[in-house]
XYZ file of C-alpha atoms in Angstrom:
170
model
C 0.019 0.003 0.066
C 1.506 3.378 -1.182
C 1.575 6.334 1.284
C 1.641 9.575 -0.217
C 2.683 11.506 2.808
C 6.278 13.172 3.031
C 7.039 11.359 6.260
C 7.820 8.015 7.302
C 6.734 6.496 10.468
C 9.084 4.625 12.459
C 7.966 2.008 15.073
C 8.768 2.871 18.664
C 11.659 0.973 20.055
C 13.798 0.441 23.236
C 17.511 1.911 23.145
C 19.967 0.243 25.268
C 21.795 2.323 27.603
C 25.315 1.674 26.860
C 27.171 4.012 29.290
C 26.283 6.109 32.298
C 28.652 8.775 33.475
C 29.026 11.773 35.628
C 29.736 13.939 32.277
C 29.095 13.323 28.484
C 31.184 15.425 26.183
C 29.659 15.544 22.754
C 32.354 16.612 20.155
C 36.134 15.509 20.533
C 37.668 18.975 19.037
C 40.471 20.002 21.063
C 37.980 22.095 23.131
C 35.802 19.155 23.911
C 38.951 16.761 24.554
C 40.005 19.326 26.960
C 36.644 19.637 28.979
C 36.832 16.257 28.951
C 40.377 15.732 30.388
C 39.821 18.586 33.070
C 36.387 16.926 34.314
C 37.941 13.271 34.489
C 41.217 15.070 36.381
C 38.561 16.360 38.782
C 37.260 12.666 39.556
C 34.331 12.548 37.156
C 33.479 9.429 35.105
C 33.363 11.016 31.534
C 32.225 9.583 28.228
C 33.745 11.190 25.135
C 31.453 11.139 21.883
C 33.310 11.949 18.440
C 31.605 11.456 14.859
C 35.103 11.103 13.097
C 37.783 8.886 13.426
C 40.374 11.261 15.470
C 40.188 13.801 18.267
C 41.149 17.563 17.373
C 38.104 18.766 15.322
C 39.661 21.392 12.585
C 43.093 21.144 14.192
C 43.646 17.679 13.020
C 41.064 16.513 10.432
C 40.656 20.039 9.326
C 44.210 20.551 8.808
C 44.341 24.097 10.470
C 47.746 23.190 12.409
C 48.215 26.504 14.053
C 47.447 28.016 17.257
C 47.437 31.977 17.809
C 49.764 33.749 20.172
C 49.230 32.741 23.895
C 49.564 36.365 24.732
C 47.640 39.498 24.131
C 48.183 41.870 21.228
C 50.861 43.815 23.453
C 52.634 40.481 24.293
C 52.020 41.033 27.967
C 49.377 39.128 29.365
C 48.709 35.350 28.802
C 45.275 34.849 27.257
C 45.517 31.027 26.710
C 46.868 28.363 28.981
C 46.179 25.254 30.711
C 45.529 22.227 28.554
C 46.534 24.019 25.304
C 49.881 24.882 26.756
C 50.212 21.329 28.255
C 49.770 19.838 24.820
C 52.423 22.482 23.179
C 54.751 21.150 25.985
C 53.902 17.652 25.035
C 54.706 18.150 21.266
C 57.761 20.276 21.698
C 60.183 17.366 22.660
C 58.721 15.244 19.672
C 60.375 18.116 17.322
C 56.925 18.503 15.708
C 56.213 22.287 16.800
C 57.419 25.512 15.162
C 57.269 28.389 17.700
C 57.086 32.062 16.225
C 57.482 34.361 19.099
C 55.694 37.529 18.980
C 53.588 36.648 16.005
C 49.960 37.259 16.720
C 48.253 34.901 14.074
C 50.129 31.863 14.650
C 52.685 31.340 17.345
C 52.612 27.619 17.277
C 52.574 25.466 14.157
C 52.386 21.707 14.614
C 52.218 18.587 12.672
C 48.407 17.542 13.021
C 48.951 13.897 13.042
C 51.085 14.130 16.050
C 48.508 16.194 17.858
C 46.091 13.311 17.119
C 48.556 11.120 18.851
C 48.915 13.595 21.966
C 44.945 14.000 22.101
C 44.636 10.323 22.133
C 47.205 9.764 24.924
C 45.480 12.503 27.036
C 41.987 10.803 26.729
C 43.685 7.382 27.671
C 45.832 9.003 30.720
C 42.627 10.641 31.996
C 40.670 7.163 31.882
C 37.973 8.837 29.595
C 35.735 6.394 28.109
C 35.910 7.021 24.226
C 33.454 6.714 21.430
C 35.012 7.457 18.059
C 32.895 6.888 14.833
C 29.991 7.624 17.012
C 27.274 10.266 16.151
C 25.108 12.207 18.336
C 21.468 11.671 16.947
C 19.040 13.324 19.775
C 18.631 14.322 23.243
C 16.256 12.595 25.723
C 14.513 15.013 27.896
C 12.955 14.262 31.382
C 11.360 16.859 33.535
C 12.742 19.695 31.168
C 16.382 18.548 31.356
C 18.585 16.187 29.434
C 18.675 12.778 30.830
C 20.374 10.884 28.205
C 21.505 11.097 24.520
C 20.882 8.760 21.607
C 24.243 7.996 19.758
C 24.617 5.941 16.713
C 27.558 3.896 15.467
C 28.429 0.593 13.775
C 27.110 -1.308 16.882
C 23.844 0.365 16.523
C 21.731 2.878 18.493
C 22.438 3.377 22.213
C 21.849 5.906 24.823
C 24.562 7.748 27.096
C 23.076 8.712 30.426
C 24.948 11.429 32.402
C 24.583 14.081 35.158
C 26.232 16.762 33.058
C 26.432 17.028 28.975
C 28.975 19.473 27.182
C 28.167 20.284 23.759
C 31.496 20.821 22.221
C 30.278 19.632 18.554
C 30.616 23.136 17.059
């Protein structure tokens, strides 16, 4: 029987909860990884969802392999620090970092593939539960707040429950 509607009705289904965590970070850009690492270092059980094959976002998969100066335009006050500088310090001994002092647009130029290795190591060292090749599909609301998210990967659909969700997907 043909349906002339422009919509397809899907049957209701139960979606298994695949992880329960304190914090779920959606998006494994550098920002997402840094948020996940900081939460894990503070003692949280963290799940990190990334739709591609590697962490780092545009810095790695987009091949934007520069970070701007860590100082203000007068080169007096630091404006970035924390895990960004920790990663720079981890890349320096590998010989994969070019530093341009007093350059406002690109103080650090790095090898994107080496950055992937360091981000993987940060995630692993922090004990974060990683989900690569996993797409965020939708939130599950309960009493007006996000109770879980639905994700999909090669294993199918699953739900991740957490107390806190961080959207680092853009």
